[in-house]
GROMACS .gro file of C-alpha atoms in nm:
model
  425
    1GLN     CA    1   2.625  -5.612   5.849
    2ARG     CA    2   2.568  -5.370   5.561
    3SER     CA    3   2.335  -5.499   5.291
    4PRO     CA    4   2.446  -5.480   4.927
    5SER     CA    5   2.331  -5.176   4.730
    6PRO     CA    6   2.022  -5.242   4.521
    7THR     CA    7   2.053  -5.230   4.144
    8TYR     CA    8   1.801  -5.059   3.920
    9LYS     CA    9   1.721  -5.125   3.559
   10LEU     CA   10   1.611  -4.845   3.329
   11ASP     CA   11   1.300  -4.889   3.116
   12ASN     CA   12   1.487  -4.817   2.796
   13GLU     CA   13   1.788  -5.031   2.887
   14ASP     CA   14   1.863  -5.296   2.624
   15ASP     CA   15   1.945  -5.645   2.760
   16SER     CA   16   2.131  -5.727   2.441
   17TYR     CA   17   2.385  -5.448   2.485
   18GLU     CA   18   2.746  -5.565   2.467
   19SER     CA   19   3.039  -5.359   2.582
   20CYS     CA   20   3.334  -5.289   2.352
   21VAL     CA   21   3.580  -5.582   2.337
   22PRO     CA   22   3.944  -5.527   2.232
   23VAL     CA   23   4.074  -5.689   1.914
   24THR     CA   24   4.308  -5.926   2.100
   25GLN     CA   25   4.025  -6.064   2.312
   26ARG     CA   26   3.804  -6.111   2.006
   27ARG     CA   27   4.079  -6.304   1.830
   28ALA     CA   28   4.138  -6.523   2.138
   29ALA     CA   29   3.765  -6.596   2.165
   30LYS     CA   30   3.746  -6.695   1.797
   31LEU     CA   31   4.051  -6.919   1.841
   32ALA     CA   32   3.893  -7.094   2.141
   33LYS     CA   33   3.567  -7.137   1.951
   34LEU     CA   34   3.739  -7.292   1.651
   35SER     CA   35   3.944  -7.517   1.876
   36SER     CA   36   3.628  -7.647   2.045
   37LEU     CA   37   3.453  -7.710   1.714
   38THR     CA   38   3.739  -7.902   1.559
   39SER     CA   39   3.839  -8.246   1.676
   40ASN     CA   40   4.177  -8.336   1.814
   41SER     CA   41   4.258  -8.510   1.487
   42ALA     CA   42   4.242  -8.186   1.281
   43PRO     CA   43   4.447  -7.914   1.455
   44LYS     CA   44   4.617  -7.807   1.132
   45LYS     CA   45   4.284  -7.736   0.961
   46ALA     CA   46   4.165  -7.523   1.253
   47LYS     CA   47   4.489  -7.329   1.252
   48MET     CA   48   4.456  -7.259   0.879
   49GLN     CA   49   4.100  -7.135   0.920
   50LEU     CA   50   4.208  -6.905   1.200
   51GLU     CA   51   4.497  -6.765   0.998
   52GLU     CA   52   4.268  -6.698   0.700
   53LEU     CA   53   4.019  -6.518   0.923
   54LEU     CA   54   4.288  -6.305   1.083
   55ALA     CA   55   4.444  -6.222   0.745
   56LYS     CA   56   4.104  -6.112   0.611
   57GLU     CA   57   4.052  -5.879   0.906
   58ASP     CA   58   4.401  -5.733   0.866
   59ALA     CA   59   4.338  -5.669   0.495
   60GLU     CA   60   4.010  -5.492   0.566
   61GLN     CA   61   4.169  -5.272   0.830
   62GLU     CA   62   4.458  -5.188   0.599
   63GLU     CA   63   4.220  -5.090   0.314
   64GLU     CA   64   4.015  -4.872   0.546
   65GLY     CA   65   4.327  -4.697   0.672
   66ARG     CA   66   4.446  -4.637   0.316
   67ARG     CA   67   4.115  -4.478   0.215
   68GLU     CA   68   4.113  -4.257   0.522
   69GLY     CA   69   4.468  -4.142   0.454
   70ALA     CA   70   4.390  -4.064   0.091
   71TRP     CA   71   4.085  -3.855   0.197
   72LYS     CA   72   4.295  -3.656   0.446
   73GLU     CA   73   4.566  -3.590   0.188
   74ARG     CA   74   4.309  -3.455  -0.060
   75THR     CA   75   4.336  -3.073  -0.056
   76LEU     CA   76   4.069  -2.805  -0.107
   77PRO     CA   77   4.213  -2.673  -0.437
   78LEU     CA   78   4.183  -3.021  -0.585
   79GLU     CA   79   3.818  -3.036  -0.482
   80ALA     CA   80   3.753  -2.691  -0.624
   81GLN     CA   81   3.927  -2.789  -0.946
   82GLU     CA   82   3.715  -3.100  -0.975
   83VAL     CA   83   3.396  -2.897  -0.921
   84HIS     CA   84   3.514  -2.645  -1.182
   85PHE     CA   85   3.578  -2.919  -1.439
   86ARG     CA   86   3.239  -3.075  -1.368
   87LYS     CA   87   3.063  -2.738  -1.408
   88ALA     CA   88   3.255  -2.664  -1.728
   89ALA     CA   89   3.144  -2.997  -1.873
   90GLU     CA   90   2.782  -2.914  -1.788
   91ASP     CA   91   2.810  -2.562  -1.934
   92ALA     CA   92   2.951  -2.700  -2.258
   93LYS     CA   93   2.620  -2.875  -2.320
   94LYS     CA   94   2.418  -2.550  -2.278
   95THR     CA   95   2.342  -2.293  -2.546
   96GLU     CA   96   2.426  -1.924  -2.521
   97ILE     CA   97   2.059  -1.838  -2.463
   98GLU     CA   98   2.035  -2.080  -2.170
   99LYS     CA   99   2.354  -1.936  -2.019
  100ALA     CA  100   2.217  -1.581  -2.049
  101GLU     CA  101   1.887  -1.685  -1.891
  102GLU     CA  102   2.068  -1.848  -1.599
  103ALA     CA  103   2.284  -1.537  -1.550
  104ASP     CA  104   1.973  -1.315  -1.546
  105ALA     CA  105   1.803  -1.551  -1.300
  106GLU     CA  106   2.104  -1.533  -1.066
  107ILE     CA  107   2.105  -1.152  -1.079
  108LEU     CA  108   1.731  -1.133  -1.010
  109ALA     CA  109   1.764  -1.380  -0.722
  110ALA     CA  110   2.046  -1.173  -0.572
  111ILE     CA  111   1.841  -0.854  -0.608
  112ALA     CA  112   1.530  -1.015  -0.457
  113SER     CA  113   1.730  -1.128  -0.153
  114ARG     CA  114   1.846  -0.775  -0.078
  115ARG     CA  115   1.688  -0.563   0.188
  116LYS     CA  116   1.394  -0.348   0.085
  117LEU     CA  117   1.445   0.021   0.023
  118ALA     CA  118   1.250   0.123   0.334
  119PRO     CA  119   1.314   0.281   0.678
  120ASP     CA  120   1.473   0.061   0.942
  121LEU     CA  121   1.173   0.108   1.171
  122GLU     CA  122   0.939  -0.043   0.912
  123LEU     CA  123   1.181  -0.330   0.842
  124THR     CA  124   1.235  -0.424   1.208
  125LYS     CA  125   0.866  -0.405   1.302
  126GLY     CA  126   0.744  -0.560   0.977
  127ILE     CA  127   0.533  -0.255   0.885
  128SER     CA  128   0.394  -0.262   0.532
  129TYR     CA  129   0.136  -0.045   0.360
  130SER     CA  130  -0.133  -0.202   0.145
  131GLU     CA  131  -0.298   0.128   0.043
  132SER     CA  132  -0.157   0.444  -0.108
  133LEU     CA  133  -0.182   0.789   0.050
  134LYS     CA  134  -0.528   0.944   0.040
  135THR     CA  135  -0.560   1.277  -0.141
  136SER     CA  136  -0.848   1.516  -0.202
  137TRP     CA  137  -0.789   1.524  -0.580
  138ARG     CA  138  -1.032   1.348  -0.813
  139PRO     CA  139  -1.043   1.354  -1.194
  140PRO     CA  140  -1.347   1.510  -1.367
  141LYS     CA  141  -1.660   1.297  -1.386
  142TYR     CA  142  -1.651   1.250  -1.763
  143ILE     CA  143  -1.302   1.104  -1.730
  144ARG     CA  144  -1.407   0.875  -1.445
  145ASP     CA  145  -1.693   0.749  -1.661
  146ARG     CA  146  -1.463   0.629  -1.937
  147THR     CA  147  -1.440   0.256  -2.000
  148GLU     CA  148  -1.120   0.056  -1.986
  149GLU     CA  149  -1.131   0.020  -2.363
  150GLN     CA  150  -1.137   0.399  -2.402
  151HIS     CA  151  -0.839   0.434  -2.169
  152ARG     CA  152  -0.652   0.168  -2.364
  153ARG     CA  153  -0.712   0.342  -2.698
  154LEU     CA  154  -0.594   0.675  -2.557
  155ARG     CA  155  -0.273   0.519  -2.426
  156GLU     CA  156  -0.209   0.356  -2.761
  157LYS     CA  157  -0.264   0.692  -2.929
  158TYR     CA  158   0.010   0.856  -2.721
  159HIS     CA  159   0.240   0.547  -2.714
  160ILE     CA  160   0.206   0.506  -2.338
  161ILE     CA  161   0.272   0.171  -2.171
  162VAL     CA  162   0.143   0.119  -1.817
  163ASP     CA  163   0.174  -0.162  -1.567
  164GLY     CA  164   0.012  -0.181  -1.225
  165GLU     CA  165  -0.314  -0.216  -1.037
  166ASP     CA  166  -0.612   0.020  -1.063
  167ILE     CA  167  -0.415   0.266  -1.277
  168PRO     CA  168  -0.535   0.630  -1.266
  169PRO     CA  169  -0.683   0.761  -1.592
  170LEU     CA  170  -0.493   0.953  -1.856
  171ILE     CA  171  -0.588   1.323  -1.882
  172GLU     CA  172  -0.527   1.517  -2.202
  173HIS     CA  173  -0.560   1.878  -2.080
  174PHE     CA  174  -0.405   2.071  -1.791
  175GLU     CA  175  -0.742   2.228  -1.716
  176ASP     CA  176  -0.896   1.886  -1.655
  177MET     CA  177  -0.617   1.811  -1.406
  178LYS     CA  178  -0.767   2.094  -1.194
  179THR     CA  179  -0.452   2.303  -1.222
  180PRO     CA  180  -0.486   2.658  -1.076
  181GLN     CA  181  -0.518   2.946  -1.322
  182ARG     CA  182  -0.186   3.096  -1.213
  183MET     CA  183  -0.018   2.768  -1.305
  184LEU     CA  184  -0.193   2.761  -1.642
  185HIS     CA  185  -0.073   3.116  -1.719
  186PHE     CA  186   0.279   3.015  -1.622
  187LEU     CA  187   0.265   2.712  -1.853
  188ARG     CA  188   0.145   2.925  -2.142
  189SER     CA  189   0.426   3.173  -2.080
  190LYS     CA  190   0.668   2.883  -2.126
  191LYS     CA  191   0.493   2.791  -2.454
  192ILE     CA  192   0.350   2.474  -2.297
  193PHE     CA  193  -0.009   2.424  -2.410
  194THR     CA  194  -0.064   2.047  -2.401
  195PRO     CA  195   0.086   1.781  -2.174
  196THR     CA  196   0.357   1.547  -2.299
  197PRO     CA  197   0.302   1.167  -2.270
  198ILE     CA  198   0.485   1.147  -1.936
  199GLN     CA  199   0.269   1.433  -1.807
  200LEU     CA  200  -0.055   1.287  -1.945
  201GLN     CA  201  -0.019   0.979  -1.724
  202GLY     CA  202   0.233   1.089  -1.462
  203ILE     CA  203   0.059   1.398  -1.322
  204PRO     CA  204  -0.279   1.227  -1.256
  205THR     CA  205  -0.095   0.932  -1.099
  206ALA     CA  206   0.099   1.162  -0.866
  207PHE     CA  207  -0.215   1.364  -0.782
  208SER     CA  208  -0.385   1.036  -0.683
  209GLY     CA  209  -0.122   0.969  -0.416
  210ARG     CA  210   0.011   0.662  -0.594
  211ASP     CA  211   0.372   0.544  -0.599
  212MET     CA  212   0.510   0.550  -0.951
  213ILE     CA  213   0.805   0.473  -1.177
  214GLY     CA  214   0.811   0.718  -1.468
  215ILE     CA  215   1.031   0.644  -1.768
  216ALA     CA  216   1.066   0.886  -2.058
  217PHE     CA  217   1.337   1.023  -2.285
  218ARG     CA  218   1.529   1.335  -2.187
  219GLY     CA  219   1.353   1.659  -2.271
  220SER     CA  220   1.006   1.503  -2.243
  221GLY     CA  221   0.896   1.713  -1.944
  222LYS     CA  222   0.972   1.478  -1.654
  223THR     CA  223   1.068   1.769  -1.426
  224ASP     CA  224   0.731   1.940  -1.472
  225ALA     CA  225   0.560   1.602  -1.431
  226PHE     CA  226   0.672   1.580  -1.067
  227CYS     CA  227   0.714   1.951  -0.983
  228LEU     CA  228   0.350   2.039  -1.041
  229PRO     CA  229   0.202   1.761  -0.820
  230LEU     CA  230   0.472   1.811  -0.556
  231ILE     CA  231   0.401   2.183  -0.525
  232MET     CA  232   0.022   2.144  -0.521
  233MET     CA  233   0.022   1.869  -0.257
  234THR     CA  234   0.272   2.060  -0.043
  235LEU     CA  235   0.051   2.369  -0.068
  236GLU     CA  236  -0.250   2.163   0.036
  237GLU     CA  237  -0.065   2.043   0.348
  238GLU     CA  238   0.034   2.402   0.430
  239VAL     CA  239  -0.323   2.532   0.395
  240ARG     CA  240  -0.467   2.242   0.594
  241LEU     CA  241  -0.231   2.291   0.889
  242PRO     CA  242   0.023   2.576   0.864
  243PHE     CA  243   0.374   2.485   0.970
  244ILE     CA  244   0.554   2.682   1.236
  245ARG     CA  245   0.917   2.789   1.239
  246GLY     CA  246   1.161   2.498   1.221
  247GLU     CA  247   0.914   2.244   1.087
  248GLY     CA  248   0.928   2.070   0.752
  249PRO     CA  249   1.001   1.970   0.487
  250VAL     CA  250   0.689   1.819   0.334
  251SER     CA  251   0.845   1.723   0.001
  252VAL     CA  252   1.197   1.614  -0.097
  253VAL     CA  253   1.345   1.594  -0.447
  254LEU     CA  254   1.661   1.384  -0.460
  255CYS     CA  255   1.894   1.446  -0.756
  256LEU     CA  256   2.209   1.266  -0.862
  257SER     CA  257   2.428   1.568  -0.939
  258ARG     CA  258   2.468   1.931  -0.835
  259GLU     CA  259   2.383   2.054  -1.185
  260LEU     CA  260   2.059   1.858  -1.196
  261ALA     CA  261   1.967   1.968  -0.842
  262THR     CA  262   2.031   2.334  -0.927
  263GLN     CA  263   1.821   2.309  -1.242
  264THR     CA  264   1.534   2.144  -1.053
  265TYR     CA  265   1.559   2.402  -0.772
  266GLU     CA  266   1.531   2.692  -1.018
  267ASN     CA  267   1.231   2.523  -1.178
  268VAL     CA  268   1.057   2.485  -0.841
  269LEU     CA  269   1.131   2.850  -0.755
  270ALA     CA  270   0.973   2.961  -1.082
  271TRP     CA  271   0.661   2.749  -1.017
  272THR     CA  272   0.616   2.872  -0.658
  273ALA     CA  273   0.675   3.237  -0.758
  274ALA     CA  274   0.414   3.212  -1.033
  275LEU     CA  275   0.166   3.052  -0.794
  276ALA     CA  276   0.204   3.328  -0.532
  277LYS     CA  277   0.218   3.615  -0.782
  278ASP     CA  278  -0.133   3.752  -0.719
  279GLY     CA  279  -0.123   3.682  -0.344
  280LYS     CA  280  -0.399   3.423  -0.356
  281TYR     CA  281  -0.165   3.137  -0.262
  282LEU     CA  282   0.121   3.118  -0.015
  283ARG     CA  283   0.483   3.132  -0.125
  284LEU     CA  284   0.640   2.797  -0.042
  285ASN     CA  285   0.993   2.814   0.097
  286THR     CA  286   1.233   2.597  -0.101
  287LEU     CA  287   1.578   2.489   0.018
  288LEU     CA  288   1.870   2.378  -0.201
  289CYS     CA  289   2.112   2.133  -0.035
  290ILE     CA  290   2.412   2.053  -0.252
  291GLY     CA  291   2.785   2.029  -0.196
  292GLY     CA  292   3.005   2.325  -0.274
  293ILE     CA  293   2.776   2.598  -0.136
  294SER     CA  294   2.752   2.744   0.212
  295MET     CA  295   2.427   2.667   0.389
  296GLY     CA  296   2.468   2.999   0.569
  297ASP     CA  297   2.354   3.168   0.249
  298GLN     CA  298   2.018   2.997   0.292
  299SER     CA  299   1.992   3.039   0.667
  300HIS     CA  300   1.679   3.252   0.622
  301VAL     CA  301   1.505   2.955   0.459
  302LEU     CA  302   1.618   2.724   0.739
  303ASN     CA  303   1.496   2.968   1.005
  304LYS     CA  304   1.157   3.031   0.846
  305GLY     CA  305   1.097   2.665   0.781
  306ARG     CA  306   1.133   2.483   0.458
  307ARG     CA  307   0.846   2.319   0.268
  308ILE     CA  308   1.035   2.171  -0.028
  309VAL     CA  309   1.396   2.049  -0.025
  310VAL     CA  310   1.595   1.982  -0.343
  311ALA     CA  311   1.917   1.801  -0.256
  312THR     CA  312   2.195   1.566  -0.353
  313PRO     CA  313   2.239   1.251  -0.140
  314GLY     CA  314   2.564   1.348   0.035
  315ARG     CA  315   2.462   1.693   0.157
  316LEU     CA  316   2.111   1.575   0.250
  317ILE     CA  317   2.250   1.299   0.474
  318ASP     CA  318   2.484   1.553   0.635
  319MET     CA  319   2.195   1.790   0.713
  320LEU     CA  320   1.981   1.508   0.853
  321GLU     CA  321   2.258   1.371   1.075
  322LYS     CA  322   2.326   1.719   1.211
  323LYS     CA  323   1.950   1.755   1.278
  324ARG     CA  324   1.923   2.079   1.081
  325PHE     CA  325   1.581   1.945   0.983
  326THR     CA  326   1.391   1.616   1.007
  327PHE     CA  327   1.160   1.400   0.798
  328ASN     CA  328   0.894   1.370   1.069
  329ASN     CA  329   0.638   1.548   0.849
  330CYS     CA  330   0.775   1.452   0.508
  331LYS     CA  331   0.514   1.281   0.289
  332PHE     CA  332   0.652   1.307  -0.066
  333LEU     CA  333   0.981   1.174  -0.201
  334CYS     CA  334   1.090   1.206  -0.563
  335MET     CA  335   1.410   1.060  -0.712
  336ASP     CA  336   1.523   1.208  -1.042
  337GLU     CA  337   1.759   0.992  -1.253
  338ALA     CA  338   1.666   0.708  -1.019
  339ASP     CA  339   1.832   0.432  -1.221
  340CYS     CA  340   2.177   0.593  -1.201
  341MET     CA  341   2.125   0.675  -0.834
  342ILE     CA  342   2.043   0.319  -0.726
  343ASP     CA  343   2.252   0.124  -0.979
  344LEU     CA  344   2.572   0.311  -0.890
  345GLU     CA  345   2.733   0.365  -0.551
  346PHE     CA  346   2.440   0.574  -0.424
  347GLU     CA  347   2.228   0.275  -0.320
  348ASP     CA  348   2.361   0.285   0.037
  349ASP     CA  349   2.297   0.660   0.051
  350ALA     CA  350   1.939   0.606  -0.065
  351ARG     CA  351   1.887   0.344   0.208
  352ASN     CA  352   2.038   0.580   0.465
  353ILE     CA  353   1.803   0.860   0.360
  354MET     CA  354   1.501   0.629   0.378
  355SER     CA  355   1.587   0.544   0.739
  356PHE     CA  356   1.504   0.903   0.845
  357PHE     CA  357   1.137   0.877   0.743
  358LYS     CA  358   0.888   0.831   1.028
  359ARG     CA  359   0.562   0.783   0.839
  360GLN     CA  360   0.414   0.658   0.515
  361ARG     CA  361   0.517   0.859   0.212
  362GLN     CA  362   0.453   0.876  -0.160
  363THR     CA  363   0.751   0.773  -0.372
  364LEU     CA  364   0.804   0.887  -0.731
  365LEU     CA  365   1.095   0.752  -0.937
  366PHE     CA  366   1.175   0.924  -1.267
  367SER     CA  367   1.438   0.828  -1.519
  368ALA     CA  368   1.519   0.806  -1.887
  369MET     CA  369   1.589   0.433  -1.865
  370ILE     CA  370   1.528   0.174  -1.592
  371PRO     CA  371   1.665  -0.173  -1.680
  372ARG     CA  372   1.438  -0.472  -1.637
  373LYS     CA  373   1.678  -0.629  -1.387
  374ILE     CA  374   1.637  -0.333  -1.148
  375GLN     CA  375   1.257  -0.317  -1.154
  376ASP     CA  376   1.223  -0.616  -0.920
  377PHE     CA  377   1.445  -0.436  -0.670
  378ARG     CA  378   1.221  -0.129  -0.673
  379GLN     CA  379   0.890  -0.305  -0.696
  380PRO     CA  380   0.872  -0.406  -0.323
  381ARG     CA  381   0.924  -0.041  -0.231
  382LEU     CA  382   0.611   0.071  -0.417
  383VAL     CA  383   0.257   0.053  -0.278
  384SER     CA  384  -0.021   0.003  -0.535
  385ARG     CA  385   0.221   0.104  -0.803
  386GLY     CA  386   0.129   0.264  -1.133
  387ALA     CA  387   0.447   0.223  -1.335
  388TYR     CA  388   0.474   0.422  -1.656
  389THR     CA  389   0.703   0.399  -1.954
  390THR     CA  390   0.716   0.516  -2.313
  391ALA     CA  391   0.791   0.343  -2.639
  392ARG     CA  392   1.020   0.625  -2.759
  393VAL     CA  393   1.325   0.556  -2.541
  394VAL     CA  394   1.626   0.461  -2.754
  395GLU     CA  395   1.978   0.381  -2.634
  396ARG     CA  396   2.258   0.431  -2.887
  397PRO     CA  397   2.616   0.392  -2.758
  398GLU     CA  398   2.875   0.605  -2.936
  399TYR     CA  399   3.247   0.541  -2.896
  400ASN     CA  400   3.498   0.828  -2.924
  401LYS     CA  401   3.845   0.909  -2.805
  402ALA     CA  402   3.877   1.110  -2.487
  403ARG     CA  403   3.977   1.435  -2.659
  404ARG     CA  404   3.673   1.423  -2.889
  405ARG     CA  405   3.405   1.342  -2.631
  406GLY     CA  406   3.325   1.704  -2.550
  407SER     CA  407   3.264   1.807  -2.910
  408SER     CA  408   3.066   1.488  -2.976
  409LEU     CA  409   2.831   1.557  -2.684
  410ASP     CA  410   2.782   1.919  -2.794
  411SER     CA  411   2.697   1.821  -3.152
  412SER     CA  412   2.485   1.513  -3.076
  413PRO     CA  413   2.107   1.576  -3.073
  414LEU     CA  414   2.055   1.273  -2.846
  415PHE     CA  415   2.258   1.408  -2.553
  416PRO     CA  416   2.249   1.733  -2.352
  417SER     CA  417   2.551   1.963  -2.372
  418VAL     CA  418   2.646   1.871  -2.013
  419PRO     CA  419   2.556   1.525  -1.876
  420PRO     CA  420   2.345   1.559  -1.557
  421TRP     CA  421   2.578   1.321  -1.373
  422ALA     CA  422   2.899   1.510  -1.464
  423GLN     CA  423   2.965   1.599  -1.099
  424ARG     CA  424   2.829   1.385  -0.820
  425MET     CA  425   2.801   1.487  -0.459
   0.00000   0.00000   0.00000
């Protein structure tokens, strides 16, 4: 005879557990309980109590069903409308200043949540640089011996505003910046004898290998402020370890428009030609990459190797994707008109260009105006930054009809005859 199967009890099994009982069985059990509690002489009273209990349960179930049906019938637009009315009532209690502060906070939060302007390799591996690039340049000893109070008075004298950590000193003379004699002769030939405010602070900062944001009004010498350090540091890399055919570039200047890129390219050519005039220094090959020109015209520069590249974003990305050259040895990146380049539709292009870098680089951003809301977006990109601005930048909007805009720009002293962003490529 087969023995009955043993039963096992789990450790966490609750003895007080009751299985689900249907409604009809619960009602029958309550009826039997009431019948046993009441005497035979009071059946009507027991029946009334039972009916009241059942009616109460039916009313509760009906109310629950009604609420559930009303919740299901409630549509999403009604919920959104209710949220909108609630938010409008809260906004009505706020002042215009509070609303503007909240809007600015939302913009800054959105900017802070965006991906850094850095190569994908550094983002995926979490690579970050805590120190700037090391250079062999050092300011003269008498400038290094100045106190912070002396530096502060000099900056106040030239209306220079700085922000950053361990800011390089301001230098008042090109000779003290250790500029070669050929460069000094070239500057004098251009009737440039003393540095402008952006050059006083910007050139020593760039020579120190520091990342920088430079802000100054148009015509203040921003191009020379980054061309001189870029050429000298590229020349130093060439002398230290000469590049062979096909290598390079060492420095890249990114411009917003073809006109601005052409102007910068001609400026760099003039600097490099003046430097190599007496044969003491090498002639640095410079390549212009802009839309609308055939790169076959500059094939000799591509074949010999390029040291400096001046380009617009679109053509530069095209050359990099076709592997006409690489950024494996590139150490210096300069963005001219950086605010327009990143604020407009060129932000994705700038991120794409950054993805081609393989090593740490020095980044210089120059512009006539960088809004406060954009600085937080650029700040994570900079390492030991030495941001620079000037107190002489003034924005004055002028409204004219379309047919009068050309003559207004030609006659206005505040604007160049042709805006640098007239044609974008």
